[in-house]
XYZ file of C-alpha atoms in Angstrom:
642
model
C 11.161 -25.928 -178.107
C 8.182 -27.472 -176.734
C 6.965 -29.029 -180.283
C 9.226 -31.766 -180.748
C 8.924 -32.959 -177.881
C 5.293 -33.212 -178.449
C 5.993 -34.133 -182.567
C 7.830 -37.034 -180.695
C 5.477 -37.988 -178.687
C 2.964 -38.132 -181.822
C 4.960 -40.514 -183.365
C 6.151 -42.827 -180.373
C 1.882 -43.100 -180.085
C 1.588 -43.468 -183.749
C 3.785 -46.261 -183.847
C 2.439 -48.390 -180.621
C -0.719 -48.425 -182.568
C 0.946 -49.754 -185.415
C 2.140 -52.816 -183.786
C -0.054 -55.754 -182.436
C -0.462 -56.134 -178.667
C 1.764 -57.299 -176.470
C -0.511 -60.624 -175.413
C 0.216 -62.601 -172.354
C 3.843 -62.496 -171.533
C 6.388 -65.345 -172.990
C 6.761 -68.381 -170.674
C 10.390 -68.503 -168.926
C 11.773 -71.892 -169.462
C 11.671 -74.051 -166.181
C 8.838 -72.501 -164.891
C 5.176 -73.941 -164.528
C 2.574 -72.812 -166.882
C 0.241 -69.959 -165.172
C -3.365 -71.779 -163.835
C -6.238 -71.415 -165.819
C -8.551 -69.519 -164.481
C -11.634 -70.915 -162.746
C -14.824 -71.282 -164.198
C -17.601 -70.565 -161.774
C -20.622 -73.040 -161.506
C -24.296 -71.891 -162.656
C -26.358 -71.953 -159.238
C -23.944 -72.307 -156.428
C -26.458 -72.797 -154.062
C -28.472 -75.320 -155.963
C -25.552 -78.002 -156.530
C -26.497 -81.546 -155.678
C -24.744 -82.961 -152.547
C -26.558 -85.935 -152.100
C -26.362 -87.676 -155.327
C -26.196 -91.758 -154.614
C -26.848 -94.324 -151.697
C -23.787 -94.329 -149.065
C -23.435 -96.359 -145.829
C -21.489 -95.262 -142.644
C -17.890 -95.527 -141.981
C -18.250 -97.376 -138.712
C -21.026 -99.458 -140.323
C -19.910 -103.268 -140.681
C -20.966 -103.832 -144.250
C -18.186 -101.182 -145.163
C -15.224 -103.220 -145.020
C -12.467 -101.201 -146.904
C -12.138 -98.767 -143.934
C -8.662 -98.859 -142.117
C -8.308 -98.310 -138.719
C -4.859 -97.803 -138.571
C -5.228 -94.463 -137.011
C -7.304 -95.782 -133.955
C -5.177 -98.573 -133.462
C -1.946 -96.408 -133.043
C -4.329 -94.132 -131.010
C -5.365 -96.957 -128.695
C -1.947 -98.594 -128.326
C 0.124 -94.686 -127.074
C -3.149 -94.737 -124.659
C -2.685 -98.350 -123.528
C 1.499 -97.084 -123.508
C 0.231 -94.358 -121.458
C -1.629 -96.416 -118.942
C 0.949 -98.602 -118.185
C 3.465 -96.155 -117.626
C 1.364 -94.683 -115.206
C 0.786 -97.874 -113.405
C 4.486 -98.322 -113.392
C 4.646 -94.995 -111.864
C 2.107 -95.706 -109.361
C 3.668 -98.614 -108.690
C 7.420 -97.608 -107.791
C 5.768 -94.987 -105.636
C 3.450 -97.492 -103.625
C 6.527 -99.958 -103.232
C 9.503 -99.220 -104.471
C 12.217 -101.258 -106.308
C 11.382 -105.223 -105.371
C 12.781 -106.910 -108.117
C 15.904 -109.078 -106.679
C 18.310 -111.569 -108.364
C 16.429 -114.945 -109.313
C 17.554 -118.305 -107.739
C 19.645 -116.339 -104.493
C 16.438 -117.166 -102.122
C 16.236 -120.610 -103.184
C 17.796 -123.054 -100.560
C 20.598 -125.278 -100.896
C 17.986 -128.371 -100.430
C 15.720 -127.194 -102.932
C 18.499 -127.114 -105.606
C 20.190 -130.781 -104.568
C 16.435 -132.157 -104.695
C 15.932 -130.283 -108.556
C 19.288 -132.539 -109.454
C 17.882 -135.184 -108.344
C 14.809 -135.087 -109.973
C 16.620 -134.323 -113.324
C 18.651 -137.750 -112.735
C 15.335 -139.639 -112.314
C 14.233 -138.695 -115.914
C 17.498 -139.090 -117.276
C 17.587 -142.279 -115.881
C 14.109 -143.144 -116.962
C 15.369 -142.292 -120.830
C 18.384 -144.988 -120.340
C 15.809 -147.345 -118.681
C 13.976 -146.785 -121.521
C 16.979 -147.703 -124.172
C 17.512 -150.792 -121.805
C 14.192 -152.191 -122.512
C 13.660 -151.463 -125.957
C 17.010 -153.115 -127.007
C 15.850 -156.436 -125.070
C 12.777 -156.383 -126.884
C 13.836 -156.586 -130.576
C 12.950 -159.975 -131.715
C 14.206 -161.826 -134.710
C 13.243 -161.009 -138.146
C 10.297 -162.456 -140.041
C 11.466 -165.197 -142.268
C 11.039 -164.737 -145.689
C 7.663 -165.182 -147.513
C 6.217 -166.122 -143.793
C 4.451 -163.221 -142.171
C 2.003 -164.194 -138.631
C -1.849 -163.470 -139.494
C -2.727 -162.795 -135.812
C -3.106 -159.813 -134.213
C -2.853 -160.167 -130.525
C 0.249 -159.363 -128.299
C 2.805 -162.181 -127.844
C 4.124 -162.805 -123.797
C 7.369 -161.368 -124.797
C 5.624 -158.014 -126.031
C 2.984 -157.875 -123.017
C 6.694 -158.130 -120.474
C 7.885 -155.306 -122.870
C 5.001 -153.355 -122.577
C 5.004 -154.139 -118.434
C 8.478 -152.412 -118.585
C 7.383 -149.628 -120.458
C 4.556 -148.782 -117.993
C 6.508 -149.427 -114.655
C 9.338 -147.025 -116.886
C 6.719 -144.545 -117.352
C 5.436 -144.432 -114.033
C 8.949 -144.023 -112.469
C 9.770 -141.363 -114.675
C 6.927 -139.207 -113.409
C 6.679 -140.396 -109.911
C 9.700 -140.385 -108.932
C 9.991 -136.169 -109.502
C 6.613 -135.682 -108.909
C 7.422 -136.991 -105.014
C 10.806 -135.183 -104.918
C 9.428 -131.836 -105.633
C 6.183 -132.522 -103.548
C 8.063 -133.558 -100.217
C 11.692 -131.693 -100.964
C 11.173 -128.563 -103.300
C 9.373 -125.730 -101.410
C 10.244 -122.915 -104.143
C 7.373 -123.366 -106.513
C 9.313 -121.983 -109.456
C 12.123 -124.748 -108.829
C 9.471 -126.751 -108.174
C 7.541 -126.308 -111.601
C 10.852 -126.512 -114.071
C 11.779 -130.083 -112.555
C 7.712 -131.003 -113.009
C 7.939 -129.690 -116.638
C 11.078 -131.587 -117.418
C 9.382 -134.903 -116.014
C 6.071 -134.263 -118.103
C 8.085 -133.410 -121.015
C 9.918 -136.832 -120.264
C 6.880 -138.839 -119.570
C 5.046 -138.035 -123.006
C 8.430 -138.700 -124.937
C 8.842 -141.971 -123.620
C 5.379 -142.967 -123.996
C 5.634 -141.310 -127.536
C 8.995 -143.371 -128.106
C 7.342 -147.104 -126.441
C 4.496 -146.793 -129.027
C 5.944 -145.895 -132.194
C 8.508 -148.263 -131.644
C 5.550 -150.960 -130.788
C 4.259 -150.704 -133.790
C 7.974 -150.627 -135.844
C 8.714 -153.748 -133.749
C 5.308 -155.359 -134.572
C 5.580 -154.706 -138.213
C 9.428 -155.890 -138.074
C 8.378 -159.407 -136.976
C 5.336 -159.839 -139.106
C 8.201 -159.151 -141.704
C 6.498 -155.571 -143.116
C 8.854 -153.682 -144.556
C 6.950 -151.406 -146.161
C 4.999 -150.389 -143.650
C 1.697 -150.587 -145.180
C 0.361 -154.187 -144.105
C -1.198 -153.249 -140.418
C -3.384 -156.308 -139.481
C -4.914 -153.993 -137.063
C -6.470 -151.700 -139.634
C -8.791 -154.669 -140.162
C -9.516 -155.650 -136.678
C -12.587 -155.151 -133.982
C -13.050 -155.724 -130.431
C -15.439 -157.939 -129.549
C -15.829 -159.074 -125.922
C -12.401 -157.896 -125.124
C -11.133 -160.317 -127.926
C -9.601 -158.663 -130.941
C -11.066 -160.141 -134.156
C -9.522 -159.827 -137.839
C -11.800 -159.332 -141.128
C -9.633 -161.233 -143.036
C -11.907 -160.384 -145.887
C -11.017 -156.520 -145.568
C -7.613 -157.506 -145.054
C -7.365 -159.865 -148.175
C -8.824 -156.821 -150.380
C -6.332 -154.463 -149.129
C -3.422 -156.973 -149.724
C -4.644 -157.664 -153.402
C -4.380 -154.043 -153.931
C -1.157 -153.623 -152.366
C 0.271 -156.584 -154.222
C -0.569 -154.958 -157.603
C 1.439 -151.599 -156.255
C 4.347 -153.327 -156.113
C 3.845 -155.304 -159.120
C 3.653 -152.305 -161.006
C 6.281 -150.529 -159.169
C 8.527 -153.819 -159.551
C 8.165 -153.438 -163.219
C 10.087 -149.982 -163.111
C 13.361 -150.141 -165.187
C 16.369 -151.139 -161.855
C 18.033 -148.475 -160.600
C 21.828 -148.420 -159.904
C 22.825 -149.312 -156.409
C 24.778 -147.248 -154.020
C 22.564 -143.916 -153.699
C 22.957 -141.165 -151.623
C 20.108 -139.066 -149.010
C 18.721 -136.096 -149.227
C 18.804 -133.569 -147.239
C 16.865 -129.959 -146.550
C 18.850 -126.812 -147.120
C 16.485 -124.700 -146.045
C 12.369 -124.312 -145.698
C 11.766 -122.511 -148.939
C 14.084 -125.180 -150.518
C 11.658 -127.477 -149.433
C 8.735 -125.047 -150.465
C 10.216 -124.847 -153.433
C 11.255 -128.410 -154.338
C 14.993 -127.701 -154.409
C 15.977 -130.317 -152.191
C 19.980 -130.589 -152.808
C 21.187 -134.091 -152.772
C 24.656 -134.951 -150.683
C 25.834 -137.000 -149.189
C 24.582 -139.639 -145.804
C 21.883 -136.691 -144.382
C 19.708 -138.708 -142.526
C 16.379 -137.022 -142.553
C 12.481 -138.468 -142.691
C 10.333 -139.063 -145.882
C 7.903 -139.936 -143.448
C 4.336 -138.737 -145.177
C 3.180 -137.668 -142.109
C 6.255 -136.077 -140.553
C 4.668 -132.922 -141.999
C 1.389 -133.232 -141.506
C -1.192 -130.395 -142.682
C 1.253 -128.969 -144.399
C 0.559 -127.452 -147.635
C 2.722 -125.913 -150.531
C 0.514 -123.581 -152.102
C 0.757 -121.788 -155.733
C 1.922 -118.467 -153.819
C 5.281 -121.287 -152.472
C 4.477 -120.853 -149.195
C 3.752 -123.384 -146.421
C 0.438 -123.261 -144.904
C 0.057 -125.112 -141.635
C -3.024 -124.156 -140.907
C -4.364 -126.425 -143.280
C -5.005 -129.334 -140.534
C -7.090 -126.542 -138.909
C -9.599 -125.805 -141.433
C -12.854 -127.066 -141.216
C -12.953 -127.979 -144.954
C -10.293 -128.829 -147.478
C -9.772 -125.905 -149.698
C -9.106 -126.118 -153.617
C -5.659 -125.181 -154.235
C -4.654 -124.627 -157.825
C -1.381 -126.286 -158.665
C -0.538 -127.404 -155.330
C 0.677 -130.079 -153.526
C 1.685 -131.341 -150.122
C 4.958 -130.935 -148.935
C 5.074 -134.679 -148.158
C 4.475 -135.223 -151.544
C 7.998 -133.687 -152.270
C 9.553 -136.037 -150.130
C 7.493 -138.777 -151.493
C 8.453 -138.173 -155.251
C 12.288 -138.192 -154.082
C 11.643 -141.609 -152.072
C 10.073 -143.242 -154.968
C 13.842 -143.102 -156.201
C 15.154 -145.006 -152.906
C 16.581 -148.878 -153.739
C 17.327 -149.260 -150.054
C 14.680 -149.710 -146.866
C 17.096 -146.933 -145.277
C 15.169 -144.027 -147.584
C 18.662 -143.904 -149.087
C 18.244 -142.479 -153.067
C 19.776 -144.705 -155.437
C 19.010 -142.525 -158.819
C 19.999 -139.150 -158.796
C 18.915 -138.423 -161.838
C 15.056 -140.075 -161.030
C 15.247 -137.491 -158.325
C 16.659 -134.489 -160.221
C 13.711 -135.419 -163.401
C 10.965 -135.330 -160.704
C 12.787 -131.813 -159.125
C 13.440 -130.569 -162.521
C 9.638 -131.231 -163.358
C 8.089 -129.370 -160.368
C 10.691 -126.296 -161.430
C 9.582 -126.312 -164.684
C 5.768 -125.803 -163.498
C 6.863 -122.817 -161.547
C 8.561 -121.050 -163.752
C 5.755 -121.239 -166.300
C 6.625 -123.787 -168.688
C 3.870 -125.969 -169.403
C 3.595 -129.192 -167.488
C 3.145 -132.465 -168.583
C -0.659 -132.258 -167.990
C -1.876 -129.096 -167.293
C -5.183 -130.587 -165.761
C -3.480 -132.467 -163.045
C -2.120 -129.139 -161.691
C -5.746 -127.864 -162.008
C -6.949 -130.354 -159.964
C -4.992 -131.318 -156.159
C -6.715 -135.063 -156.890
C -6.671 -135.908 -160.222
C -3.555 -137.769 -159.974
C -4.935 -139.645 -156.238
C -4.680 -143.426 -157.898
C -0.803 -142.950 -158.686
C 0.977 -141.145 -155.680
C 1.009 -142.621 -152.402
C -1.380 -142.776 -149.300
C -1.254 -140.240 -146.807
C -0.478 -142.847 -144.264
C 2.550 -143.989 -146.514
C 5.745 -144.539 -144.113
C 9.091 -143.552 -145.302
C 12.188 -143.181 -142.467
C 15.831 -142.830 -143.503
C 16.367 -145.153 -140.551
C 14.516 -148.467 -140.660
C 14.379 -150.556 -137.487
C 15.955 -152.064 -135.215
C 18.893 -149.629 -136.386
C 16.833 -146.384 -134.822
C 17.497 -148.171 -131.075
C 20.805 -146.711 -130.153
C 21.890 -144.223 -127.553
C 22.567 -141.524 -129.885
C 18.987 -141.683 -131.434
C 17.242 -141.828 -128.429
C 19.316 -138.331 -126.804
C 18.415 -136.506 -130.281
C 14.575 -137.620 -129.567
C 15.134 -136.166 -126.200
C 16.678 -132.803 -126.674
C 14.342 -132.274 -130.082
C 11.763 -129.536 -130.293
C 9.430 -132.424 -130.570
C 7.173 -134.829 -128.425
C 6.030 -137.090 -131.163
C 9.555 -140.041 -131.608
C 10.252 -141.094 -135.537
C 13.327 -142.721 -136.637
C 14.893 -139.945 -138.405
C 13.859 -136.214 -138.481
C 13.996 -133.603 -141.349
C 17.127 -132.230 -141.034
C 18.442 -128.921 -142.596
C 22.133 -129.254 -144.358
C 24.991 -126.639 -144.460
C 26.405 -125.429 -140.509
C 24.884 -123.882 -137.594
C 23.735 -120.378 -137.762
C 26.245 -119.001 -135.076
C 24.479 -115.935 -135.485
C 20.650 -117.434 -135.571
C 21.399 -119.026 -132.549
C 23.440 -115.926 -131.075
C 19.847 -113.854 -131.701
C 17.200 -116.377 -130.303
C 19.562 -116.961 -126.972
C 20.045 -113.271 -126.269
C 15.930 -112.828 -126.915
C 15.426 -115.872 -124.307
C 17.993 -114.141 -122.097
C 15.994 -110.741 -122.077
C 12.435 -111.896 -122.548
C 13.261 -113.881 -118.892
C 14.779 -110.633 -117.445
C 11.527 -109.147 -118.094
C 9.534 -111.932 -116.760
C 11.218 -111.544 -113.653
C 11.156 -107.809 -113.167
C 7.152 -108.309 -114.225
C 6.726 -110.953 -111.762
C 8.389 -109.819 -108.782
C 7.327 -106.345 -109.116
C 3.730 -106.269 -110.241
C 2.322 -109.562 -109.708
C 3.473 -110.329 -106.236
C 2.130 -107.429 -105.062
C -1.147 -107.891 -106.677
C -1.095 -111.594 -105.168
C -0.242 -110.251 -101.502
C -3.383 -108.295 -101.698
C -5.579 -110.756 -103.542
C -5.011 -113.180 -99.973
C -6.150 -109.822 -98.040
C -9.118 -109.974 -100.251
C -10.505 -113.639 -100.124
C -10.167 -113.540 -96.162
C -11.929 -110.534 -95.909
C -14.531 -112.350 -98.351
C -14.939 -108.810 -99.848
C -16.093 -109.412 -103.490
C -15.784 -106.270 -105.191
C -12.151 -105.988 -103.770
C -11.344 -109.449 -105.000
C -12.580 -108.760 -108.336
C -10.412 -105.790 -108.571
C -7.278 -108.055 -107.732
C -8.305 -110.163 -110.191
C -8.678 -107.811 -113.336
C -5.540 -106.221 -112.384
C -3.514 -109.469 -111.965
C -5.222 -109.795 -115.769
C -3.263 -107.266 -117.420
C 0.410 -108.901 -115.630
C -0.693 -112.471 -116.329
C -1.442 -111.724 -119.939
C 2.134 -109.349 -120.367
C 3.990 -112.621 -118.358
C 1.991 -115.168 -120.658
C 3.112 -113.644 -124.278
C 6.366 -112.784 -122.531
C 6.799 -116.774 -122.011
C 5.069 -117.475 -125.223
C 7.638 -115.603 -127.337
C 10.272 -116.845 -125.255
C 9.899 -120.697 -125.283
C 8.135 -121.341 -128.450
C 9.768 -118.919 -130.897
C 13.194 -117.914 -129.174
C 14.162 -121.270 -127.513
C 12.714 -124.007 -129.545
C 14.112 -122.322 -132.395
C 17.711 -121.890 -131.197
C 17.958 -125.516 -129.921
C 16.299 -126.468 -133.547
C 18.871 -124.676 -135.047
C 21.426 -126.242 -132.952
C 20.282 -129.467 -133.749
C 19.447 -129.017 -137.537
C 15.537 -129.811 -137.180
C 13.414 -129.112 -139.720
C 10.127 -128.839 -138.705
C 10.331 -125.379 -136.973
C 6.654 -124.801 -136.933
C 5.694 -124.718 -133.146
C 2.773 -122.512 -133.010
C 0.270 -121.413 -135.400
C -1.798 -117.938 -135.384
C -3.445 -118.743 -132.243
C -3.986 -115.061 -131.376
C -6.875 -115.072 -133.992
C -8.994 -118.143 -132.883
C -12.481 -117.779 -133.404
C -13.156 -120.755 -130.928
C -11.419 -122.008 -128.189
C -10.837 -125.601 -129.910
C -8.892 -123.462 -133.168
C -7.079 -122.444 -129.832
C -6.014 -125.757 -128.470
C -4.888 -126.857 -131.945
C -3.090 -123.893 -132.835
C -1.203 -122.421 -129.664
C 1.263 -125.442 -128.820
C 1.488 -127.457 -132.179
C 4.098 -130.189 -130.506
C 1.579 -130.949 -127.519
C -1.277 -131.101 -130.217
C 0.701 -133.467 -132.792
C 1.066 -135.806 -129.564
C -2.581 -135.617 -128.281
C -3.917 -136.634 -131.979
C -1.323 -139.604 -133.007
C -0.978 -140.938 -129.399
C -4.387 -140.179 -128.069
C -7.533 -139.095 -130.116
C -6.605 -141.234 -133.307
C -5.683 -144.474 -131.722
C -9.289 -144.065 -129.166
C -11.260 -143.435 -132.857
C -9.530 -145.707 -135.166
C -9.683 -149.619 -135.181
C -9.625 -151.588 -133.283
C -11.069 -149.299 -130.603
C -13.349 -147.305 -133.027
C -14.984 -145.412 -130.106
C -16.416 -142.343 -130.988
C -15.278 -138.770 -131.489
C -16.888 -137.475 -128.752
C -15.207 -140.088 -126.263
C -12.017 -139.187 -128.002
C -11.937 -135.839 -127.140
C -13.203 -136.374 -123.450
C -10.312 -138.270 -122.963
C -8.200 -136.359 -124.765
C -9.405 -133.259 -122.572
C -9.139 -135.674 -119.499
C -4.961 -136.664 -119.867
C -4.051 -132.667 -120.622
C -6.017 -132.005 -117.343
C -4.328 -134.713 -115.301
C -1.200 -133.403 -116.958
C -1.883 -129.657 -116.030
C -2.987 -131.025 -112.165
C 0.790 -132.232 -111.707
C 2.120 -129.515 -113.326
C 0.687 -126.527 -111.448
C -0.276 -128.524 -108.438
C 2.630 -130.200 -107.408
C 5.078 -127.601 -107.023
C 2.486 -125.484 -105.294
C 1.523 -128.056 -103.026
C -1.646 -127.512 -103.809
C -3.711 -130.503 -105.473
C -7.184 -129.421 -105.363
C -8.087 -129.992 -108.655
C -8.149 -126.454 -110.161
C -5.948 -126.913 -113.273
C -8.105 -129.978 -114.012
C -11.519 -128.407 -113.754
C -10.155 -125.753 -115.486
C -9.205 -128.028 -118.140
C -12.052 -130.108 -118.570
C -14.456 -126.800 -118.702
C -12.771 -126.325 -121.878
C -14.768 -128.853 -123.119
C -18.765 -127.085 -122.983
C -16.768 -123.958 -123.868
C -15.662 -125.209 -127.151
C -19.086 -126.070 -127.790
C -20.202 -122.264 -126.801
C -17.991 -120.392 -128.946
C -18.666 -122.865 -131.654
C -22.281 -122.457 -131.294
C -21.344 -118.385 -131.379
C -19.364 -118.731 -134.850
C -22.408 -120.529 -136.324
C -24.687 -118.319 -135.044
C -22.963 -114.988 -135.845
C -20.033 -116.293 -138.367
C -16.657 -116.179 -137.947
C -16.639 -112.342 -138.769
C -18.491 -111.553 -135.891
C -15.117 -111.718 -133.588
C -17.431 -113.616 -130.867
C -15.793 -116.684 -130.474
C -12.331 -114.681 -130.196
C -13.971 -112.250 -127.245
C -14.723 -115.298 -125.675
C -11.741 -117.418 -126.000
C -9.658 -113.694 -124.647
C -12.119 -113.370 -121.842
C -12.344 -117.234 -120.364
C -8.650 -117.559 -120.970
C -6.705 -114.187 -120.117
C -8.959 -112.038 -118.274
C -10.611 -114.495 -116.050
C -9.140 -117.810 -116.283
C -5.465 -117.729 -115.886
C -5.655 -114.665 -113.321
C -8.505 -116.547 -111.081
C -6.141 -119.765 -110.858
C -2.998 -118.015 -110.114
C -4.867 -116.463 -107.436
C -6.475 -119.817 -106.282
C -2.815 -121.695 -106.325
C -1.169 -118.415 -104.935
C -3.476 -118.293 -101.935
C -3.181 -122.203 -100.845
C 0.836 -121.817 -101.446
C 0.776 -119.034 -98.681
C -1.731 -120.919 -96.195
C -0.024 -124.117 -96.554
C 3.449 -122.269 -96.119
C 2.612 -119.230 -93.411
């Protein structure tokens, strides 16, 4: 019995030798193929590690490295700190925030009214005198070759000043002698500075629409004082220059006279939107009054990514910019279809041929000539000059109550005629958004305010009595941190969430009211870029009229004075309300001035990379400056008011 078992077992062996081996097992579909195995490397211990030149992470001339990480890292500690303060902070004192406006007296609110009917008055005053002062038009083919004031313009002008004094006098003294709550005190002084630049704004452009009206310029391109000098406080012509420039201009129109005529009765146009504008899609319906002013948008740019850069009027050199052009140009090329002064468009289909053109560039079918595109002034001899004037509204049709309260509730300081103007209704809910931000960002600045600051201030007057420096300084750097939180908080809240909700009520355009000013590398990128309506006032009412003819001073005079009216501004502004006019705000203001020339000198020296001029501009304005005044204006307030 025990053989076959064993005779079976001889041939179960007998046969597995017979057969090949079994090999690696088949693969089960869906599942990943086994690894190879790893090959080991000859001389573990002998492997090159060092095999080619490498800098440092941290090192500068590394510039690929994020720091993402840190940042995060260094914003949950900053998180962390202020939490703590807040913590400290309710502890110390407890909750002081209160309901804003129920301290304010009775008096101080009837003498705010007040001071809001002054300027409102001054703007009617103002409406008054400009419709006295529109004299007869120029008769035809006769235009005056003088360039002096007549006696009825220097009693216009007269008005205008006395106008213009009123409207800033009159609430500076009412808030001086009848406002003691500061903060009252400072909204009816920013409402009357506001005023006072619009209606100086509004007197000189429409100076010079009135001056070109009688000396029968309709184009707006025949200034006699472009040509003009003053000599021994006598203004002089070079009728020479002048003569030239005619000729010139005479053989524009000649050319532009020999155009084929365009059908009558045309129709505006109007912006839907900015990246219709961007884009050259500007839809044409129906009596939109709106500016093709060239320099409505000035140092604006549509670039070959469509996007408008308006930090172009900051650089410090023109940049090449393939197939570009400016956005004026856009409204240019529709103008040169307009048959009427008004900047109405008489040829649709001249306007939809230019439109149609531009389109066809950017969605890649080949221009007309491809170089042009190449090259932002090949094409300088045929489109206009910068200084070309275009308004939907020619005078003396622009002096009427209705345009004169749209200058005065516009996001703007700088009076035209007629405004860009975006078509289709109100955003219910744009507006909705931006009002409910203002709403909240103010909350905060309140709550901020009343329970971080004042504290801070209380103990700051402590400080200076006691003349204890390092105590003082200690007031200061903390009041640093809640002046800088209270200065974005204000920021955000008037230049992005309210100027945009009453532009959007109101259909303006031009919505850009800031620029990156958080990444100036010198304080005068700073000035230009942080308040772009105050800034578009300063250089077409100030700094351009003090360099041009017929004053021609120089630059440097320009921006001294320049410097000099924002500080006088600023005095009445901050000093006023607090009772306090020691000059502070305008020392503060006119030591802007060698500090420009610092952190310029600091970008030359070290480039722009460096960050230098930025650490500067952050330390002199937010860390030292604003703190160190509201200290100065806080501690006179309290020993003027005990």
């Amino acid at each position: 019995m025990d053989d076959a078992p064993q005779a079976l077992r001889r041939r179960r062996a007998s046969t597995a030798r017979a057969q090949p081996g079994p090999g690696p097992p088949a693969p089960t579909p869906g599942a990943e193929p086994a690894p190879e195995p790893r090959r080991s490397m000859p001389y573990l211990q002998a492997q090159v590690v060092h095999y080619r030149p490498r800098v440092s992470v941290l090192d500068k001339e590394l510039t690929t490295v994020s720091y993402h990480g840190l940042v995060n890292f260094l914003l949950l500690l900053l998180s962390a700190t202020l939490i703590r303060l807040a913590i400290e902070n309710y502890l110390k004192y407890g909750i002081l925030v209160s309901v804003p406006g129920t301290a304010i007296a009775r008096r101080d609110w009837l003498a705010a009214l007040a001071g809001v009917a002054a300027v409102l008055l001054a703007l009617l005053a103002a409406l008054a005198i400009e419709k006295s002062a529109i004299p007869p038009p120029a008769e035809p083919g006769r235009a005056a070759a003088g360039v002096g004031v007549a006696a009825g313009e220097k009693r216009t002008l007269l008005l205008h000043a006395a106008n213009l004094g009123f409207a800033l006098v009159a609430p500076a003294c009412i808030t001086f002698f009848a406002i003691f709550q500061p903060a009252l005190g400072t909204l009816v002084m920013a409402l009357a500075c506001v005023m006072f630049l619009k209606l100086y704004s509004l007197a000189a452009t429409n100076f010079d629409l009135r001056r070109a009206y009688r000396l029968g310029d309709a184009r707006l391109d025949s200034d006699p004082l472009q040509y003009a000098s003053l000599r021994r406080g006598q203004l002089v012509l070079d009728h020479a220059a002048r003569g030239r420039a005619q000729g010139a201009s005479d053989a524009s129109a000649a050319a532009a006279a020999s155009r084929p005529a365009r059908r009558p009765g045309g129709i505006d146009a109007e912006i839907a939107s900015v990246e219709d504008l961007v884009r050259g899609m500007i839809p044409l319906t129906t009596r939109a009054s709106f500016s093709l002013n060239a320099r409505a948008l000035d140092g604006f740019l549509v670039g070959g990514n469509d996007r408008i850069d308006a930090k172009a009027d900051a650089l410090p050199r023109p940049r090449l910019r393939l197939r570009a052009t400016t956005a004026s140009e856009v409204l240019r090329r529709v103008a040169t279809a307009a048959g009427a002064d008004d900047g109405s468009l008489s040829d649709d289909g001249a306007a939809a041929e230019v439109l149609a053109g531009r389109h066809a560039g950017r969605r890649g079918t080949a221009p007309a000539d491809p170089d042009r595109d190449l090259d932002p002034d090949a094409d300088a001899q045929t489109r206009p000059a910068r200084h070309a004037i275009h308004y939907a509204v020619a005078y003396p049709r622009n002096v009427s109550l209705a345009n004169f309260a749209y200058f005065w509730l516009a996001p703007t300081l700088c009076y035209q005629p007629s405004y860009p103007r975006m078509a289709g209704p109100v955003r219910k809910s744009f507006v909705a958004k931006r009002l409910a931000e203002l709403a909240i960002l103010c909350v905060a600045m309140c709550i901020v305010i009343q329970q971080y600051a004042v504290p801070t201030l209380v103990g700051s007057v402590r400080a200076i009595d006691t003349r204890n420096g390092f105590w003082l300084s200690e007031r200061v750097l903390k009041l640093s941190v809640i002046s800088a939180a209270v200065w974005f908080l204000g920021f955000y809240a008037i230049f992005h969430a309210g100027l945009n909700a009453l532009a959007e009520v109101l259909r303006f355009a031009d919505r850009a009211f800031y620029l990156d000013w958080w990444n100036s590398v010198d304080l005068a990128a700073y000035w230009r870029e942080w308040n772009l309506p105050i800034h578009y006032f300063c250089k077409r009412h100030i700094m351009v009229p003090l360099v041009s003819p017929p004053l021609s001073l120089p630059v440097s005079a320009g921006v001294l004075l320049t410097f000099a009216v924002s500080a006088v501004m600023h005095e009445l502004l901050f000093g006023i309300p607090t009772h306090c006019l020691k000059g502070y705000s305008f020392v503060g203001m006119m030591a802007q001035i060698p500090l420009i020339q610092l952190t310029q000198w600091l970008v030359r020296w070290r480039g722009p990379e460096s960050g230098l001029g930025n650490a500067v501009f952050w330390i002199s304005f937010c860390i030292v400056g604003q703190p160190l005044g509201v200290v100065q204006y806080y501690y006179t307030w309290v020993k003027n008011n005990p």
